[in-house]
PDB file of C-alpha atoms in Angstrom:
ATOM      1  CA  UNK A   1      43.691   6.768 -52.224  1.00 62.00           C
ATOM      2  CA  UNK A   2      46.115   4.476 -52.300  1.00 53.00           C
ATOM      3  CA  UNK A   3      47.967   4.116 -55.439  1.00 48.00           C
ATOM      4  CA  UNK A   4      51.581   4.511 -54.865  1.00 41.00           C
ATOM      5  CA  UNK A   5      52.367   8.177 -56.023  1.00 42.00           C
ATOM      6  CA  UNK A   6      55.887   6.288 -56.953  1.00 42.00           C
ATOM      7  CA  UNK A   7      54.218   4.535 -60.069  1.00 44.00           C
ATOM      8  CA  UNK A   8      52.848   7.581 -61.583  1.00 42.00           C
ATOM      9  CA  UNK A   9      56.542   9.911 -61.586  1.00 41.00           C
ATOM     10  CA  UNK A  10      56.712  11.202 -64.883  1.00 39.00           C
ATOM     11  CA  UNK A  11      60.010  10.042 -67.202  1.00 38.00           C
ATOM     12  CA  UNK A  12      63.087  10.633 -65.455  1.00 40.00           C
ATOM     13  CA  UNK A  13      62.056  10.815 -61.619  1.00 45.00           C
ATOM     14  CA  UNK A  14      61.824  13.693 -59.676  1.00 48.00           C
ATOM     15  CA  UNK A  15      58.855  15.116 -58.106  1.00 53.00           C
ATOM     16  CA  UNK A  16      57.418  17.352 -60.962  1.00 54.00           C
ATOM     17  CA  UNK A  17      54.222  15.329 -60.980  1.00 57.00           C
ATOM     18  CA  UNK A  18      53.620  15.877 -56.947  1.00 63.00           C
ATOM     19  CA  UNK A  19      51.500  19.041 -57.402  1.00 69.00           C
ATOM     20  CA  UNK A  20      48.162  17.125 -59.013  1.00 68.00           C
ATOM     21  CA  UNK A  21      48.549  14.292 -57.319  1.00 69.00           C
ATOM     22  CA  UNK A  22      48.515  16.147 -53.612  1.00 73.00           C
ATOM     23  CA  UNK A  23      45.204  17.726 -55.118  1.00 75.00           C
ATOM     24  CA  UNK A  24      43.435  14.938 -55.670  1.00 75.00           C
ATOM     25  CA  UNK A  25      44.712  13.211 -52.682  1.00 75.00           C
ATOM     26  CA  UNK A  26      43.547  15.892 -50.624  1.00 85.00           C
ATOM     27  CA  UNK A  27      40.082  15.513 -52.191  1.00 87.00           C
ATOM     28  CA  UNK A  28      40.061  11.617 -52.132  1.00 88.00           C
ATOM     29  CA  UNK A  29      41.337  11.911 -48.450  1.00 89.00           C
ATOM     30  CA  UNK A  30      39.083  14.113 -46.800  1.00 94.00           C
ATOM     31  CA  UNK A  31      35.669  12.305 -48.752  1.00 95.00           C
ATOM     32  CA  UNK A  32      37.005   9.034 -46.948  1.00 95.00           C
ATOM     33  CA  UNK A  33      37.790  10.568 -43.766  1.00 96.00           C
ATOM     34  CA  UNK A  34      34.662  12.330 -43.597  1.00 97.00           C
ATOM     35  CA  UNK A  35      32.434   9.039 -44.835  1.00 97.00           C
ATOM     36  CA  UNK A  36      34.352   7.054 -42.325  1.00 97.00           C
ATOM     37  CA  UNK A  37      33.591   9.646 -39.335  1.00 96.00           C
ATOM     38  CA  UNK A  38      29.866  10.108 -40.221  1.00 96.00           C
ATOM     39  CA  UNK A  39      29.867   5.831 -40.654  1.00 95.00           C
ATOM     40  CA  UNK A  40      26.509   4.360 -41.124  1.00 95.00           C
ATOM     41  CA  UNK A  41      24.838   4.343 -44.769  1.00 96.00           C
ATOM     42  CA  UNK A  42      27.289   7.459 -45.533  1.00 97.00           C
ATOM     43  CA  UNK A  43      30.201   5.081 -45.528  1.00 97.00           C
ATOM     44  CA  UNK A  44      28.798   2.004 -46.940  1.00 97.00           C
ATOM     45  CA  UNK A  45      27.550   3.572 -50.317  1.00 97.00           C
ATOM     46  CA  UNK A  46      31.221   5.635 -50.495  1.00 97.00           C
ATOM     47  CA  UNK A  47      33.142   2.249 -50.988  1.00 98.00           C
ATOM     48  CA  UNK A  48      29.812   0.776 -52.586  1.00 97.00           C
ATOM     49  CA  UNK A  49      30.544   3.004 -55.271  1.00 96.00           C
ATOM     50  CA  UNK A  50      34.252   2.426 -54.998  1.00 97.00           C
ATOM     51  CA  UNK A  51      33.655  -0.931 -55.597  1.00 97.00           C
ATOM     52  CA  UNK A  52      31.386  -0.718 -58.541  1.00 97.00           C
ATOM     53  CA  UNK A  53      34.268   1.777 -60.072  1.00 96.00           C
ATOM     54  CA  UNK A  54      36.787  -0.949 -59.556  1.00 97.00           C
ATOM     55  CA  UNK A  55      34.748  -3.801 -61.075  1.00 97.00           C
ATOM     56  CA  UNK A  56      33.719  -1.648 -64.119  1.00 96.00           C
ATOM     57  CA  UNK A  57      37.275  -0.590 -64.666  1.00 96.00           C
ATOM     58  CA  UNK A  58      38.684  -4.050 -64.143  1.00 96.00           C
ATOM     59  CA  UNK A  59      35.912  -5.862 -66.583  1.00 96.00           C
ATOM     60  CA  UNK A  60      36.810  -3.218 -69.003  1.00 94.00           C
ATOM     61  CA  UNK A  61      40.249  -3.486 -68.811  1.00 93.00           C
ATOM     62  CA  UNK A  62      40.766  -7.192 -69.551  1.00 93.00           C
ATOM     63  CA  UNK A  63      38.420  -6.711 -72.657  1.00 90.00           C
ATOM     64  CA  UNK A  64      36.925  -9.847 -73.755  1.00 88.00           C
ATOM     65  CA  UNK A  65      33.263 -10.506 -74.329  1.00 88.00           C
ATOM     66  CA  UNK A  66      29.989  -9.014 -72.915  1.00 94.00           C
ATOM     67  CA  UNK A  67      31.365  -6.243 -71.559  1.00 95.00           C
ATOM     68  CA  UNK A  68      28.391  -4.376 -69.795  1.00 97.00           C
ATOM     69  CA  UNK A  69      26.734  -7.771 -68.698  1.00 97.00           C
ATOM     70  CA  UNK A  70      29.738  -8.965 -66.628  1.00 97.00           C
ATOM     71  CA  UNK A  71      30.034  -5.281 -65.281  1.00 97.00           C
ATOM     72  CA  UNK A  72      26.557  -5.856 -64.364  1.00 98.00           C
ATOM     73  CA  UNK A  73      27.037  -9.279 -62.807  1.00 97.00           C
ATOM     74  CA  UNK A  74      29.810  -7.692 -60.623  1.00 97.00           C
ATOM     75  CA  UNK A  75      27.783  -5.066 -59.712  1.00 97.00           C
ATOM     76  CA  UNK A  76      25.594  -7.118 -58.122  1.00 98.00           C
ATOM     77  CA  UNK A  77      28.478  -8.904 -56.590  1.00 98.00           C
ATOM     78  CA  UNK A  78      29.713  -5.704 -54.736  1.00 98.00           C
ATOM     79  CA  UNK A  79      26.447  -5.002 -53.894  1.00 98.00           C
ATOM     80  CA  UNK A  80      25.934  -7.986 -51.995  1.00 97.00           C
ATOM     81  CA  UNK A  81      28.978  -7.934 -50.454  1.00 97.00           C
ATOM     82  CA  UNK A  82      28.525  -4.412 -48.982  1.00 97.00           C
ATOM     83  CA  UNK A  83      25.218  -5.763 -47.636  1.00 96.00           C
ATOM     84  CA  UNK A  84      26.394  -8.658 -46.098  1.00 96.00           C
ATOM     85  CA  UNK A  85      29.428  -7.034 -44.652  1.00 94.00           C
ATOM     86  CA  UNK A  86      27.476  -4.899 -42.600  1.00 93.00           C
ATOM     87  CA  UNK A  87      25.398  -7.788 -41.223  1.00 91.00           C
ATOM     88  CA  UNK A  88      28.855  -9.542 -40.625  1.00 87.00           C
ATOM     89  CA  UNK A  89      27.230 -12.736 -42.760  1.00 91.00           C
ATOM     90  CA  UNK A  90      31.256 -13.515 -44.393  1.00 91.00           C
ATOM     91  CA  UNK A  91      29.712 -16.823 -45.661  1.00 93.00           C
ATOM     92  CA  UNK A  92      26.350 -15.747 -47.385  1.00 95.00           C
ATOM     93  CA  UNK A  93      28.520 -13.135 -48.773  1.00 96.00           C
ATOM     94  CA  UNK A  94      31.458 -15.595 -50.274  1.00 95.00           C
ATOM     95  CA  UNK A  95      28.771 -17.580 -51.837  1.00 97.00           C
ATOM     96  CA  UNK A  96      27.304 -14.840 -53.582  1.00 96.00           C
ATOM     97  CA  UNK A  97      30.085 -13.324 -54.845  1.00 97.00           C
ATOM     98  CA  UNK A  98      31.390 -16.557 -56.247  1.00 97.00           C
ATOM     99  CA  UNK A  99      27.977 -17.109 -57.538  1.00 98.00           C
ATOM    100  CA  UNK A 100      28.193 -13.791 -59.359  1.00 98.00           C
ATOM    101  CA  UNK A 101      31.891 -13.929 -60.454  1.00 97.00           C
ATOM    102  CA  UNK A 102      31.035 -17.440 -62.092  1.00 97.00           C
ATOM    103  CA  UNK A 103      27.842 -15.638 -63.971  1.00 97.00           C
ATOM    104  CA  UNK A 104      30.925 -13.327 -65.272  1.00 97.00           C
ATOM    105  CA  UNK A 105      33.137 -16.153 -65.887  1.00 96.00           C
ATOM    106  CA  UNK A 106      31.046 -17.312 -68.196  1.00 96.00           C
ATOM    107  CA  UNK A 107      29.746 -13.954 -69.800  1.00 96.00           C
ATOM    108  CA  UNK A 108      33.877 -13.256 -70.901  1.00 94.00           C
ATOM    109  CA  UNK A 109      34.248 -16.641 -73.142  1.00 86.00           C
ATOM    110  CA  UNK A 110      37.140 -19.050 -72.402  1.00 87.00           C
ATOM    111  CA  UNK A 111      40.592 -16.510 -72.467  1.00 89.00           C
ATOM    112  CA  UNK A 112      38.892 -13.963 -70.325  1.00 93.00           C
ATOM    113  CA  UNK A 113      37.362 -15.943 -67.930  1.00 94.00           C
ATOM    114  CA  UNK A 114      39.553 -16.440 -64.775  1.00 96.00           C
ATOM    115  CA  UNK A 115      40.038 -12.684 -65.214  1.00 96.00           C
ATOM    116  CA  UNK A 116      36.410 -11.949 -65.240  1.00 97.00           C
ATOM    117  CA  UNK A 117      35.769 -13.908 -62.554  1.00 97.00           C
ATOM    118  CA  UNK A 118      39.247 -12.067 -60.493  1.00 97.00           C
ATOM    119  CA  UNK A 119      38.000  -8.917 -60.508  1.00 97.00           C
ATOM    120  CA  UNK A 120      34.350 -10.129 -59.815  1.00 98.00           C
ATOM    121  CA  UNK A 121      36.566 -10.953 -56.377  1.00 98.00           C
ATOM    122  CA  UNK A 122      38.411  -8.089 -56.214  1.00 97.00           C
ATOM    123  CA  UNK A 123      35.769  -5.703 -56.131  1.00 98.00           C
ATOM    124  CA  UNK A 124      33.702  -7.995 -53.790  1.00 97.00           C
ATOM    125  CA  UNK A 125      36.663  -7.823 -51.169  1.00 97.00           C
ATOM    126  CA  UNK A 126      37.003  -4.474 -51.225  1.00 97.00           C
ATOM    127  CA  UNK A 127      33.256  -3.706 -50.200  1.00 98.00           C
ATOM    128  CA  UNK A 128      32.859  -6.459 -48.166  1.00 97.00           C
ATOM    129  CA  UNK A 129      35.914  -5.881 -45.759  1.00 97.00           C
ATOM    130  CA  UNK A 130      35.455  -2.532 -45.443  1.00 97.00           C
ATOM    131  CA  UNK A 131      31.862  -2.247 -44.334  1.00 97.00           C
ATOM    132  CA  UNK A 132      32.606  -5.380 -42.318  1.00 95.00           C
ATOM    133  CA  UNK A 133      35.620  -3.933 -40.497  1.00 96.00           C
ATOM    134  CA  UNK A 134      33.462  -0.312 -39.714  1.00 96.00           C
ATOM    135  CA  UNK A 135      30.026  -2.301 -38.511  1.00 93.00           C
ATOM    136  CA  UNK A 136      32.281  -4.334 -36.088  1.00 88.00           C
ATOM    137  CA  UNK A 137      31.881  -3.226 -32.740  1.00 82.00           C
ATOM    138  CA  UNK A 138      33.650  -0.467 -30.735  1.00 87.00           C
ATOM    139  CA  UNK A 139      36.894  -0.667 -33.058  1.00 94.00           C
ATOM    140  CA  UNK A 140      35.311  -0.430 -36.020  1.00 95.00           C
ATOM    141  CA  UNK A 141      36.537   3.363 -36.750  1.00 97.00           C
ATOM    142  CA  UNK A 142      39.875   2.870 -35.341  1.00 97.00           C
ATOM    143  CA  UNK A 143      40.350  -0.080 -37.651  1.00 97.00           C
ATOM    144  CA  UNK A 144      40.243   1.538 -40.737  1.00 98.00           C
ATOM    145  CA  UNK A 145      41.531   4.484 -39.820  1.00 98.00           C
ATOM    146  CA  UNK A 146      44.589   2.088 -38.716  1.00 98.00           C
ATOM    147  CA  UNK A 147      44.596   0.918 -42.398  1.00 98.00           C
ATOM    148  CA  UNK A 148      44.318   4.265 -43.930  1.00 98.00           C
ATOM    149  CA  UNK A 149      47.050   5.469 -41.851  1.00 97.00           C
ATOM    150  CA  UNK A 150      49.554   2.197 -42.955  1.00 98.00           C
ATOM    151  CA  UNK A 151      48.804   2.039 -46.364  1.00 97.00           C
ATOM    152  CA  UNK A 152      48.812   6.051 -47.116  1.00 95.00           C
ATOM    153  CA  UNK A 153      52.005   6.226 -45.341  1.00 95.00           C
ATOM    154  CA  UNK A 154      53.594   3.326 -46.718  1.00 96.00           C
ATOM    155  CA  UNK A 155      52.769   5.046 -50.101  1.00 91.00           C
ATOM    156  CA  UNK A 156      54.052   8.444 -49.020  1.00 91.00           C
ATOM    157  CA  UNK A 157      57.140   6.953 -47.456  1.00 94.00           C
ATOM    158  CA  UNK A 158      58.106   4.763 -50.247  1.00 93.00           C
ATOM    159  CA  UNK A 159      57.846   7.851 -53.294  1.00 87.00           C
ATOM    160  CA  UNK A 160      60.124  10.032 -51.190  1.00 89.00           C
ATOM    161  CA  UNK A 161      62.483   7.170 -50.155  1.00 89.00           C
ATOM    162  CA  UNK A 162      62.468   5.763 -53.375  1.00 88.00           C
ATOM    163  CA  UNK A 163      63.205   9.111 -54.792  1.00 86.00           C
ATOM    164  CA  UNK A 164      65.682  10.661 -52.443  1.00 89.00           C
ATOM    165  CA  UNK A 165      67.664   7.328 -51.307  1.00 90.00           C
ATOM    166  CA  UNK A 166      67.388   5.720 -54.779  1.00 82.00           C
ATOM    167  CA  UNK A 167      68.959   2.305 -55.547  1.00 84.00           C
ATOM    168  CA  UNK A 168      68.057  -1.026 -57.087  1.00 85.00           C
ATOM    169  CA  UNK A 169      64.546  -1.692 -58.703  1.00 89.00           C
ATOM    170  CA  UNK A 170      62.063  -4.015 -56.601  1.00 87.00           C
ATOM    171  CA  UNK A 171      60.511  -5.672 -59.653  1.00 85.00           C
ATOM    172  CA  UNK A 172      61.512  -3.475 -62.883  1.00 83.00           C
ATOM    173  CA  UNK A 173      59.628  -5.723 -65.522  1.00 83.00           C
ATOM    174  CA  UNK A 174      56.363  -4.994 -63.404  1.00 84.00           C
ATOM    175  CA  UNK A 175      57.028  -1.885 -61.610  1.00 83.00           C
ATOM    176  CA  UNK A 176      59.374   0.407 -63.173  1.00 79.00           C
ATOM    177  CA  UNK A 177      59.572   2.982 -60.603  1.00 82.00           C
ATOM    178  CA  UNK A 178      59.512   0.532 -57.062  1.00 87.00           C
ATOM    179  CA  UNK A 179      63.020   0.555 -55.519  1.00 90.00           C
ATOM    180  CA  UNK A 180      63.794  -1.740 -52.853  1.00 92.00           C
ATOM    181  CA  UNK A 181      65.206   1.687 -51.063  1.00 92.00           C
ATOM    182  CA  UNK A 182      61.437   3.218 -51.132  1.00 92.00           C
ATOM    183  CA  UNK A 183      59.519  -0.004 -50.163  1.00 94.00           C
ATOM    184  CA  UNK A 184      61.639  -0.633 -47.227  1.00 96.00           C
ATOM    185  CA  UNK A 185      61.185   2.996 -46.226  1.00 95.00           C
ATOM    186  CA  UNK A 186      57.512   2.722 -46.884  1.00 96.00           C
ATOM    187  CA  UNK A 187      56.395  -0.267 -44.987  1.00 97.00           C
ATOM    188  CA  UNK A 188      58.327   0.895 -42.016  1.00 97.00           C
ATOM    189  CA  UNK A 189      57.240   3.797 -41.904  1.00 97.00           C
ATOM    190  CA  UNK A 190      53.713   3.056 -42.488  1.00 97.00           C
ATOM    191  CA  UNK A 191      53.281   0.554 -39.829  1.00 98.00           C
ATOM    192  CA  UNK A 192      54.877   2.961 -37.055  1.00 98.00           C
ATOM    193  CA  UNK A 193      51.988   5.645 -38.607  1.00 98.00           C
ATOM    194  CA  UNK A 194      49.618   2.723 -37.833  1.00 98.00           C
ATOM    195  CA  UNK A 195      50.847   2.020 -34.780  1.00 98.00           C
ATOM    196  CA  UNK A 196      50.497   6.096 -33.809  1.00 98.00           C
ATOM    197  CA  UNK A 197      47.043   5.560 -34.880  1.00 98.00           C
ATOM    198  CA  UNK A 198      46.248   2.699 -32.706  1.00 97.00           C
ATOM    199  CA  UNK A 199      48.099   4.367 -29.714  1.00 97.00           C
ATOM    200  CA  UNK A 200      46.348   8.296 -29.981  1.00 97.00           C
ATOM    201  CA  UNK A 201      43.171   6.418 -31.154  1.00 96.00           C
ATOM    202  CA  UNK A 202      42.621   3.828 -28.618  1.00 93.00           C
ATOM    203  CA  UNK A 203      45.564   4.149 -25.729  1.00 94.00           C
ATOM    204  CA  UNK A 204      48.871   2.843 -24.957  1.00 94.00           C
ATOM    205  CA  UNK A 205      47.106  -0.876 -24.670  1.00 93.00           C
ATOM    206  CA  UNK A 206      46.334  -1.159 -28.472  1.00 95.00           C
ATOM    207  CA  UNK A 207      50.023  -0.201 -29.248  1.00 94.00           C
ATOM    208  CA  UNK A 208      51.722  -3.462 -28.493  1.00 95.00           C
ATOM    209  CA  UNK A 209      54.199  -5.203 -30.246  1.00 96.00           C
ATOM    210  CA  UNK A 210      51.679  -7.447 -31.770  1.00 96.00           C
ATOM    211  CA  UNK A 211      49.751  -4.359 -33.553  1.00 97.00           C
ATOM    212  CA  UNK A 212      53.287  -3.025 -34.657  1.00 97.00           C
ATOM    213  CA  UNK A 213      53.654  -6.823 -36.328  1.00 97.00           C
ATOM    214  CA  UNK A 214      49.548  -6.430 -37.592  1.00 97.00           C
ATOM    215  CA  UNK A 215      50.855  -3.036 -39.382  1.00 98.00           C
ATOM    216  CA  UNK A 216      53.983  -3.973 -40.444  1.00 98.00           C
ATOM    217  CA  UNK A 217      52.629  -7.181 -42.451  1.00 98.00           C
ATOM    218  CA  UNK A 218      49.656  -5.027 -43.394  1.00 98.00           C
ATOM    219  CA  UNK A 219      51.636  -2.220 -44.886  1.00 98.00           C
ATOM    220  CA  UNK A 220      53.736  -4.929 -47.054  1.00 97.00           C
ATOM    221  CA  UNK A 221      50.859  -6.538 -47.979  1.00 98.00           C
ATOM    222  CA  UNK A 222      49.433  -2.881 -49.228  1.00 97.00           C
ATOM    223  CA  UNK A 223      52.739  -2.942 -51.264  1.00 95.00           C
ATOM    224  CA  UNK A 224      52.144  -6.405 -53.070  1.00 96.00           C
ATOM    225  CA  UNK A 225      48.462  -5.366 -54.059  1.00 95.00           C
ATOM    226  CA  UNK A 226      50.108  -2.275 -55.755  1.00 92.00           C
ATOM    227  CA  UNK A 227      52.683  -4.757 -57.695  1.00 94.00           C
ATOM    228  CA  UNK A 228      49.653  -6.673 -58.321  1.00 95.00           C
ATOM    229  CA  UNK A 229      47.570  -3.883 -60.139  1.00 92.00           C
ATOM    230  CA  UNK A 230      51.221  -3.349 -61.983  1.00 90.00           C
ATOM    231  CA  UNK A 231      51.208  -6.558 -63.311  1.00 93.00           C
ATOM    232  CA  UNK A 232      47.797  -7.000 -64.211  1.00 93.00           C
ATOM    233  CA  UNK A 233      47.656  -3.326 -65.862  1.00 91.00           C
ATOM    234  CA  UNK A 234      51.491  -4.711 -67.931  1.00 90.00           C
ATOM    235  CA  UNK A 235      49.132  -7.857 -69.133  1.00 92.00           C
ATOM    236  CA  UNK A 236      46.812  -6.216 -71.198  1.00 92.00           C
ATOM    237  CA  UNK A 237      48.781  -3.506 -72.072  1.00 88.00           C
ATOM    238  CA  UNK A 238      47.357  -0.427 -69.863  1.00 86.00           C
ATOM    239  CA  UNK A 239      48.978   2.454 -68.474  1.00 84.00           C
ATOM    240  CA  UNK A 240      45.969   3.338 -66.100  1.00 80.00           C
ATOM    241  CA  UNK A 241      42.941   1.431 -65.119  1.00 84.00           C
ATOM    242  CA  UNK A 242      41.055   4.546 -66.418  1.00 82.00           C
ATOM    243  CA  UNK A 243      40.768   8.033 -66.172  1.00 75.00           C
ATOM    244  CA  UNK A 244      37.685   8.230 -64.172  1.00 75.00           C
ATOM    245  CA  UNK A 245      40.038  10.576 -61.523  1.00 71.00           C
ATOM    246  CA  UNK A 246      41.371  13.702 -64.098  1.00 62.00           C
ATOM    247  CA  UNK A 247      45.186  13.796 -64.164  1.00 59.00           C
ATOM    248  CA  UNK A 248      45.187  10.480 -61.409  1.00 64.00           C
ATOM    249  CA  UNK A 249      44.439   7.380 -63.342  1.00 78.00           C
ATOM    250  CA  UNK A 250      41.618   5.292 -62.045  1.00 86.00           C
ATOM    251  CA  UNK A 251      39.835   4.516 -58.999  1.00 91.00           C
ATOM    252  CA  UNK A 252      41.766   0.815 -59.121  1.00 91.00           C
ATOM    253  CA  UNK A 253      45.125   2.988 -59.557  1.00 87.00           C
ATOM    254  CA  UNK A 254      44.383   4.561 -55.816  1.00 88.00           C
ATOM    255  CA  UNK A 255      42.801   1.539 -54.004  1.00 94.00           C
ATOM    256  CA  UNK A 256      44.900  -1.403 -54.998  1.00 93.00           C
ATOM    257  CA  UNK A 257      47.387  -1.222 -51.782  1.00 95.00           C
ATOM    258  CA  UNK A 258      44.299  -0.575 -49.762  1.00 97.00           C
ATOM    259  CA  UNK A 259      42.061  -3.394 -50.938  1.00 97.00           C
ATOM    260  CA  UNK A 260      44.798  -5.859 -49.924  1.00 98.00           C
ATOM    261  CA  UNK A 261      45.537  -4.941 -46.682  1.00 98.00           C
ATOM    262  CA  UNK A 262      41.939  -4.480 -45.761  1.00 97.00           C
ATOM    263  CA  UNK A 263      41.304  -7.583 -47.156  1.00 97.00           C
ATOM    264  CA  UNK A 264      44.005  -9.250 -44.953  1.00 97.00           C
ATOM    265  CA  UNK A 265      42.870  -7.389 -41.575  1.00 96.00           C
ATOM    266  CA  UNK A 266      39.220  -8.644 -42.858  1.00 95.00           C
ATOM    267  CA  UNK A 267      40.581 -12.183 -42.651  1.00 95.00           C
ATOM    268  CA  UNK A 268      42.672 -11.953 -39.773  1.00 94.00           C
ATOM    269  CA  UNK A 269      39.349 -10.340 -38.074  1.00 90.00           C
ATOM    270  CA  UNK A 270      37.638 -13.550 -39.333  1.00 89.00           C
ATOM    271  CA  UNK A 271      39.992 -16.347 -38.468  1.00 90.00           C
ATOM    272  CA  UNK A 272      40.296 -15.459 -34.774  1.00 86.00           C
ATOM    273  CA  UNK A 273      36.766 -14.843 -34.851  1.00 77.00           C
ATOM    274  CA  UNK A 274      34.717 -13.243 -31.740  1.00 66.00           C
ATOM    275  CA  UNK A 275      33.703 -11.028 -30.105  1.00 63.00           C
ATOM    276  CA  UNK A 276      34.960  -8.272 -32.931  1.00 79.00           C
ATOM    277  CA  UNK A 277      37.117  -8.534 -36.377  1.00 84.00           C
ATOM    278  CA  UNK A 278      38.094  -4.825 -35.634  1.00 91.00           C
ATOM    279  CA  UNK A 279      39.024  -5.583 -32.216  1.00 91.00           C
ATOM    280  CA  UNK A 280      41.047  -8.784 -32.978  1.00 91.00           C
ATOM    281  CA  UNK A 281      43.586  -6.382 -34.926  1.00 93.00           C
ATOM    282  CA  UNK A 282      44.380  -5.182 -32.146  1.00 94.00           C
ATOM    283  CA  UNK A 283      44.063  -7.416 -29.073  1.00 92.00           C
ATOM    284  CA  UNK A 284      46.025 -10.488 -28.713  1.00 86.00           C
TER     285      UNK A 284
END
């Protein structure tokens, strides 16, 4: 859902490979839109699956020992994590997902096993601050519909602006289609979609200068998860995390600008505290 369509232009630029990846957005779109409406146990098994996709891809991706048990470790990971989210328990969940990405730590022997124990993390964030962001009170469906709207739009924005302005590479040896042209273009214009969202979605109130400042750091934040998958993917030598979506890559491929910034709006949510982490994004 996420995924940058600028990574994934084939040899040479242009837009020739826009026509499967609309399709598939569309599809990936609407499923989270609708999950996200309907809420509830709906929601929290869509991105409990999403997160099991992620770990499985990411344990199989680094390679390394004991495959299938550390996917299974991690499993149980994101499972907790989705569970605890909803009950808003951040600590229980921490501990159990560090006591599960240890478990995998160990499962990968010694070269694999800060990776192991990564995307035991990764994974874990993902479900965790997304079913903790929708349970939160009142805000909870405006908050990640404010995050779907920054980090899709910072990923439309920054394919056509890389593609049509054009310019310098952000980070070529990671990224070799990022410009700085399309990333500037991206983030901007993804917070101001965020900021549209806060404003139709919960009045004029919500659409202060401090939301605009939420989205904008939220939308570049999207951008450094999607240089992170990059580099991760340019370690061990991988074009895609899978192929688990036909013609799109993997699931990791479309979430990794999402799973950072909801990730950071978790934690913002959680270092200011009460009464809501939904509503902190957005009062100040």
């Amino acid at each position: 859902m996420s995924g940058a369509v600028e990574k994934g232009a084939v040899k040479g630029g242009g837009f020739a490979d826009l026509g499967p990846r609309v399709a598939s957005a569309v599809i990936l779109v609407a499923s989270a839109i609708l999950t996200l409406y309907v809420g509830g146990d709906v929601f929290a098994f869509f991105w409990l699956f999403a997160g099991f996709a992620v770990n499985w891809e990411w344990q199989g991706l680094i390679g390394g020992e004991r495959r299938m048990a550390r996917i299974i470790a991690g499993g149980a990971a994101v499972a907790a994590a989705a569970a605890f989210g909803r009950n808003g328990l951040a600590g229980v969940a921490a501990l159990e997902v560090a006591a599960f990405a240890g478990v995998a730590a160990i499962l990968a022997g010694r070269e694999r096993r800060l990776w192991a124990a990564t995307g035991v993390f990764y994974a874990g964030a993902l479900t965790f601050s997304v079913c903790w962001l929708r349970e939160s009170l009142e805000f909870g469906l405006l908050a990640i519909a404010f995050l779907f709207a920054i980090v899709w739009g910072t990923d439309i924005f920054a394919y056509f602006g890389g593609r049509l302005i054009g310019g310098p590479k952000l980070w070529p040896r990671v990224s070799a289609g990022k410009t700085w042209s399309g990333t500037i273009a991206g983030v901007v214009s993804g917070a101001l979609l965020g900021l549209a969202t806060a404003y139709f979605g919960g009045g004029p109130a919500l659409a202060s200068f401090e939301t605009f400042l939420v989205a904008v750091t939220a939308a570049a934040i999207s951008q450094m998860g999607d240089l992170f998958e990059s580099s991760v993917k340019r370690r061990f030598g991988v074009k895609d995390s899978s192929q688990l979506i036909p013609g799109h890559g993997g699931v990791m491929d479309r979430l990794d600008g999402f799973i950072f910034a909801c990730a950071f709006a978790a934690a913002l949510g959680l270092a200011r505290g009460d009464p809501s982490a939904a509503a902190n994004l957005f009062f100040w």
